[in-house]
Structures are given as C-alpha cells and as structure tokens.
Coordinates of C-alpha atoms (C1' of nucleotides) in Angstrom, one line a residue:
Chain A
M30 CA -6.8 47.9 -31.8
P31 CA -9.8 50.1 -31.9
E32 CA -10.4 51.7 -35.3
L33 CA -12.8 54.2 -36.6
P34 CA -16.0 52.1 -36.5
D35 CA -15.4 51.0 -32.9
L36 CA -14.5 54.4 -31.8
E37 CA -17.6 55.8 -33.3
I38 CA -19.7 53.5 -31.3
F39 CA -17.7 54.0 -28.1
A40 CA -18.2 57.7 -28.5
E41 CA -22.0 57.4 -29.0
N42 CA -22.3 55.2 -25.9
L43 CA -20.0 57.3 -23.7
D44 CA -21.7 60.4 -24.8
K45 CA -25.0 59.1 -23.6
R46 CA -23.5 58.1 -20.3
F47 CA -21.3 61.1 -19.5
R48 CA -22.9 64.1 -21.2
N49 CA -23.9 66.9 -18.8
K50 CA -22.0 65.3 -16.0
V51 CA -19.4 67.2 -14.0
L52 CA -15.8 66.0 -14.0
E53 CA -14.7 66.0 -10.4
Q54 CA -11.2 64.7 -10.5
V55 CA -8.5 63.6 -13.0
E56 CA -5.8 61.1 -12.3
I57 CA -2.9 60.4 -14.6
K58 CA -0.3 57.7 -14.2
L59 CA 2.5 59.0 -16.5
A60 CA 3.4 62.6 -17.2
K61 CA 4.6 61.6 -20.7
S62 CA 1.1 60.6 -21.7
L63 CA -0.1 64.2 -21.4
N64 CA 0.8 67.3 -23.5
V65 CA 0.6 69.7 -20.5
A66 CA 1.4 69.5 -16.8
L67 CA -1.1 67.6 -14.7
A68 CA -1.8 70.8 -12.7
E69 CA -2.8 72.7 -15.9
L70 CA -5.1 69.8 -16.8
K71 CA -6.8 69.9 -13.4
V72 CA -7.2 73.7 -13.5
N73 CA -8.9 73.5 -16.9
L74 CA -11.1 70.5 -16.4
E75 CA -12.0 69.8 -12.8
G76 CA -15.4 71.0 -11.8
Q77 CA -16.4 71.4 -15.5
E78 CA -19.5 69.9 -17.1
L79 CA -19.1 67.7 -20.1
K80 CA -20.9 69.2 -23.1
S81 CA -20.3 66.3 -25.5
L82 CA -18.1 63.4 -26.3
T83 CA -17.4 62.6 -30.0
R84 CA -15.1 60.6 -32.3
N85 CA -12.6 62.7 -34.2
G86 CA -10.4 60.8 -36.6
L87 CA -8.8 58.0 -34.5
A88 CA -9.3 59.9 -31.3
I89 CA -12.1 60.5 -28.8
S90 CA -12.7 64.1 -28.0
L91 CA -14.4 65.4 -24.8
Q92 CA -15.7 68.9 -25.1
F93 CA -16.5 70.7 -21.9
K94 CA -18.9 73.6 -21.4
N95 CA -16.0 76.0 -20.6
H96 CA -14.7 75.2 -24.1
A97 CA -11.8 73.1 -22.8
V98 CA -11.2 70.0 -24.9
L99 CA -9.5 66.8 -23.9
T100 CA -8.6 64.3 -26.6
V101 CA -7.9 60.6 -25.9
D102 CA -5.8 58.8 -28.5
L103 CA -5.8 55.1 -27.7
M104 CA -3.1 54.3 -30.2
S105 CA -2.8 50.6 -30.8
S106 CA -3.1 49.1 -27.4
G107 CA -5.3 51.4 -25.2
K108 CA -8.7 50.4 -23.9
I109 CA -11.6 52.5 -22.6
N110 CA -13.3 51.3 -19.4
V111 CA -16.3 52.6 -17.6
L112 CA -16.5 51.7 -13.9
R113 CA -17.8 52.8 -10.6
S114 CA -15.4 54.9 -8.4
S115 CA -15.7 52.3 -5.7
D116 CA -14.2 49.7 -8.1
V117 CA -11.1 51.7 -9.1
T118 CA -8.3 49.6 -7.8
A119 CA -5.3 50.2 -10.1
V120 CA -3.8 53.5 -11.2
N121 CA -4.9 53.5 -14.8
L122 CA -3.2 55.7 -17.5
I123 CA -6.0 58.1 -16.9
N124 CA -9.0 58.1 -14.5
L125 CA -11.8 60.7 -15.0
Y126 CA -14.0 60.7 -12.0
F127 CA -17.5 62.1 -12.7
K128 CA -20.1 63.3 -10.3
G129 CA -22.5 60.5 -9.5
G130 CA -19.7 57.9 -9.2
D131 CA -19.0 56.9 -12.9
V132 CA -15.4 56.8 -13.9
L133 CA -14.0 56.9 -17.4
A134 CA -10.7 55.1 -17.4
V135 CA -8.1 54.2 -20.0
T136 CA -5.9 51.1 -19.5
D137 CA -3.1 50.3 -21.8
P138 CA -0.6 47.4 -21.4
K139 CA 2.0 49.3 -23.5
D140 CA 1.3 52.8 -22.1
L141 CA 1.1 54.2 -25.6
S142 CA -2.1 56.2 -25.3
V143 CA -1.8 59.9 -25.2
F144 CA -4.1 62.6 -23.9
K145 CA -4.1 66.2 -25.0
L146 CA -5.6 69.3 -23.6
N147 CA -6.8 71.8 -26.2
P148 CA -4.8 70.3 -29.1
I149 CA -4.4 72.3 -32.3
Q150 CA -7.4 71.6 -34.5
A151 CA -6.6 69.4 -37.4
T152 CA -7.6 70.6 -40.8
V153 CA -7.3 67.2 -42.3
P154 CA -10.7 65.7 -43.3
D155 CA -12.1 62.8 -41.3
A156 CA -12.7 59.7 -43.5
L157 CA -16.5 60.0 -43.0
S158 CA -16.7 63.8 -43.4
K159 CA -18.3 65.7 -46.3
E160 CA -14.8 67.0 -47.1
M161 CA -13.6 63.6 -48.0
T162 CA -14.6 64.0 -51.7
F163 CA -13.3 62.4 -54.9
E164 CA -11.7 65.8 -55.7
Y165 CA -9.9 65.9 -52.4
L166 CA -8.7 62.3 -52.6
S167 CA -7.5 62.7 -56.2
S168 CA -5.6 65.8 -55.3
M169 CA -3.8 63.9 -52.5
L170 CA -2.9 61.0 -54.8
L171 CA -1.7 63.1 -57.7
D172 CA 2.0 62.5 -58.3
N173 CA 2.2 60.7 -55.0
K174 CA 4.8 58.0 -55.2
K175 CA 3.9 56.2 -52.0
Q176 CA 2.1 52.9 -51.8
I177 CA -1.7 53.5 -51.6
K178 CA -2.0 51.7 -48.2
K179 CA 0.6 54.0 -46.7
V180 CA -1.4 57.0 -48.0
L181 CA -4.7 55.7 -46.6
L182 CA -3.0 55.2 -43.2
D183 CA -1.5 58.7 -43.2
Q184 CA -3.5 60.7 -40.7
K185 CA -2.2 63.9 -42.2
I186 CA -4.1 63.0 -45.4
I187 CA -7.2 61.3 -44.1
R188 CA -8.0 60.9 -40.5
G189 CA -9.6 57.6 -39.3
I190 CA -8.2 54.7 -41.4
G191 CA -6.0 52.1 -39.6
H192 CA -4.5 48.8 -40.9
A193 CA -7.5 46.6 -40.6
Y194 CA -9.9 48.8 -42.5
A195 CA -7.3 49.9 -45.0
D196 CA -7.0 46.3 -46.1
E197 CA -10.8 45.9 -46.2
I198 CA -11.2 49.1 -48.2
L199 CA -8.5 48.2 -50.8
W200 CA -10.0 44.7 -51.3
Y201 CA -13.5 46.1 -51.9
A202 CA -12.0 48.7 -54.3
E203 CA -10.0 46.0 -56.1
I204 CA -6.8 47.9 -55.7
S205 CA -3.5 46.3 -54.5
P206 CA -2.2 47.8 -51.3
F207 CA 1.2 48.0 -53.0
S208 CA 0.0 50.2 -55.9
I209 CA 1.7 53.5 -56.3
A210 CA -0.9 56.1 -55.3
G211 CA -0.2 58.4 -58.3
K212 CA -0.6 55.6 -60.8
I213 CA -4.2 54.8 -59.9
P214 CA -6.6 55.9 -62.6
A215 CA -9.4 58.4 -61.9
N216 CA -12.2 55.9 -62.2
Q217 CA -10.5 53.7 -59.6
I218 CA -10.0 56.6 -57.3
K219 CA -13.7 57.3 -57.5
K220 CA -14.4 53.8 -56.6
L221 CA -11.9 54.0 -53.7
Q222 CA -13.5 57.2 -52.4
K223 CA -16.9 55.5 -52.3
T224 CA -15.5 52.4 -50.8
I225 CA -13.9 54.2 -47.9
K226 CA -17.3 55.5 -46.8
Y227 CA -19.1 52.3 -47.5
V228 CA -16.8 50.0 -45.6
L229 CA -16.6 52.2 -42.6
L230 CA -20.3 52.9 -42.4
D231 CA -21.1 49.3 -43.0
A232 CA -18.7 48.3 -40.1
I233 CA -20.5 50.7 -37.8
K234 CA -23.8 49.1 -38.7
Q235 CA -22.4 45.6 -38.1
I236 CA -20.9 46.5 -34.7
K237 CA -24.2 48.1 -33.7
K238 CA -25.9 44.8 -34.5
L239 CA -23.4 42.9 -32.3
S240 CA -23.8 45.1 -29.2
T241 CA -25.3 48.4 -28.2
E242 CA -23.3 49.0 -25.0
Q243 CA -19.9 48.3 -26.2
V244 CA -16.9 50.4 -25.2
A245 CA -14.1 47.9 -25.7
A246 CA -12.9 46.7 -29.1
E247 CA -12.7 43.1 -30.1
M248 CA -11.5 41.3 -33.2
H249 CA -14.4 41.5 -35.6
D250 CA -15.4 38.4 -37.5
F251 CA -17.1 40.5 -40.2
L252 CA -13.7 41.7 -41.5
L253 CA -13.5 39.7 -44.7
I254 CA -9.8 40.1 -45.5
H255 CA -7.9 41.6 -42.6
N256 CA -8.8 38.6 -40.5
P257 CA -6.4 35.8 -39.4
G258 CA -9.4 33.5 -39.1
K259 CA -10.1 33.6 -42.8
E260 CA -8.2 31.8 -45.5
K261 CA -10.2 32.9 -48.5
S262 CA -11.9 36.1 -49.7
P263 CA -15.7 35.9 -50.2
T264 CA -15.0 35.2 -53.9
G265 CA -12.9 32.2 -53.0
R266 CA -9.4 33.7 -53.6
V267 CA -6.6 32.8 -51.2
I268 CA -5.8 35.7 -48.8
K269 CA -2.1 36.5 -48.8
T270 CA -0.2 38.3 -46.1
R271 CA 2.9 40.4 -46.0
S272 CA 4.3 41.8 -42.9
K273 CA 6.5 44.8 -42.4
A274 CA 7.8 46.0 -39.0
G275 CA 5.3 43.7 -37.3
M276 CA 2.3 45.1 -39.2
M277 CA 0.4 42.7 -41.4
T278 CA -1.1 43.5 -44.7
Y279 CA -3.8 41.1 -46.0
Y280 CA -4.7 41.1 -49.7
T281 CA -5.6 38.8 -52.6
D282 CA -4.7 38.5 -56.3
E283 CA -8.1 40.1 -57.2
Q284 CA -6.6 43.4 -56.5
V285 CA -5.0 45.3 -59.4
L286 CA -1.4 46.5 -58.9
W287 CA -1.0 49.9 -60.4
S288 CA 2.7 50.7 -60.7
Chain B
dG8 C1' 31.2 58.7 -62.0
dC9 C1' 30.3 61.2 -57.9
dT10 C1' 28.2 64.2 -54.5
dC11 C1' 24.5 66.5 -52.7
dC12 C1' 19.8 66.6 -51.8
dT13 C1' 15.3 64.9 -51.3
dG14 C1' 11.8 61.7 -50.7
dT15 C1' 10.7 57.0 -49.3
dT16 C1' 11.0 52.9 -46.7
dG17 C1' 12.0 50.0 -42.8
dC18 C1' 12.5 49.5 -38.1
dT19 C1' 12.4 50.8 -33.3
dA20 C1' 10.9 52.8 -29.1
dC21 C1' 7.1 54.5 -26.7
Chain C
dG29 C1' -1.8 48.1 -34.2
dG30 C1' -0.7 54.0 -34.0
dT31 C1' 3.1 57.6 -34.3
dA32 C1' 7.4 59.9 -34.2
dG33 C1' 12.0 59.7 -35.2
dC34 C1' 15.8 58.2 -37.4
dA35 C1' 18.9 55.3 -40.3
dA36 C1' 19.3 53.2 -44.6
dC37 C1' 18.5 53.5 -49.2
dA38 C1' 17.1 55.0 -54.0
dG39 C1' 16.8 58.3 -57.6
dG40 C1' 17.4 62.7 -59.8
dA41 C1' 20.0 67.1 -60.5
dG42 C1' 24.0 69.2 -61.1

DNA sequence: GCTCCTGTTGCTAC
DNA sequence: GGTAGCAACAGGAG
C-alpha cells in the first residue's frame, strides 16, 4: 500500500532515527525474499554504520559507510516497523538490529516484500527527479500503444508511481487512464508532466501535516479520486471504477479519452 | 486466407 | 496494491 509520498516520509523519519548507527545483526525469515544468501548479507552489513536512508523509486535504500547498499521493496503489502529489541517477538520478514536497541523490521502478511544487497543501479528516472522532464516523458510516450495508466505504472519508464497516485495524477491532468499513450497531444503531455510532480509533492506536504513520526501507511483521505470513501470528484462528477485483475482504476468523465 | 512474429493485455502466484 | 511470468489474443508482414 505505501506509495511514493508515504515512502518519502518514512525515509526521512527513519534516516533521522537510524543514521550513523551500527547494524549489529540481521535476521531474515525467508530465503526467497533476498537476492543473495543470508551469509553474504551478514558479511556485508553486520558491524557496519548506516550512512543514510533514502527513498528510491518505490523502494527504501539503506546506504552503509562501507558502500554496501540494502534496498527494501515493500511491494503491495509490506509494512515498516520500528521497535525495541526487547519487544521483538515474532520472526519478521526482516529484522535489522541496530546498536542502542532500535530495530527496523518489515512485516508482510503476504510475504511479498523483497530485499536486495547491492542491486544494479537503475537508470530510470524517479518521478520527482530532475530527469523527469517533458522531453523525457514525450519520448517515452511517442508511438507507445499502451494505455497511459499502464505506462505511468511501469517502473522501467518512471520510478515511483503506483495505482493510487496514477489515478490522482490522470484526473488532475484531465486525461483518461485508458487513453493510448502515443495519442496524447504535446500540450497534454506537458500538463501531465507538471501534474506528476505537483500531485506527489502535494501529497508529501499533506502527509507531513497529518503526522511527523509516521512510518506506516494508511488510507489517505486527501486522495480525491482513488478513494473508495468518495462518490464524486471535487467538481461534482461521479467517480467511476473499473477493475482488472483485482486492481481498481478510479476515474470520471471529465477525463479526455485519447485513442 | 493463413502462418509466423511481435507486442499487448489479462490473470495468477509470490 | 507491486512484479514477474506466462497464456491468450490482436494485428501486421509476408
């Protein structure tokens, strides 16, 4: 459930709490959650000091002072927890025990979360990065026959947009999620590019207002369209839904279908 | 018309 | 709700 804005705030809060602390011990519940053997992870990380913790696309990235990197991808069902080592009862998907007694743990009812040691650096621009320009977005949409929502969700094109914010962004940009990407005119792509940044940055602001300590995602009431609690858009139009493979798309008739 | 090839969509298991 | 993987399907080239 956590998307970019939540992850951005988690990363800020976790960075404050764990930066410069020494990781003493790593526990993993399932071997399949990890891209290397547990022994290799331990050799690389145990005893190392955390340099910084940042958000990177839809993942959280822990950079250690020995240049080792551990990424945490919560997928759709993972949750980050901070607790004291004395309170660790269950074997979580991952437990990172830091010197001083704080533990960074990931719980996940579906065990979908994945952890990677030193993953290959992605060259795909983050949704909030400088590289996410109009020119870049246009080049990715050119001759693209996929539906625009699929393109926005594709982490190999833009990193950081999930279902909820894709719907919000497309509503603000007045583009139907079912529009064919390559058919969207340049002025609309320009609007879309600005909207991506606006919606995500605004969401970060709103979450900060709600809570400063947060490390766990909740359903956000400020979502205007991708929100089961709302029946109408701010302009009074009925919000429609369409589901495919269990995933729900929320939209209204205000959004132009380019096809 | 048909077959091969390719890209896209839909669905499932993690 | 995120991703990989694969089956099903659609459309174009030959």
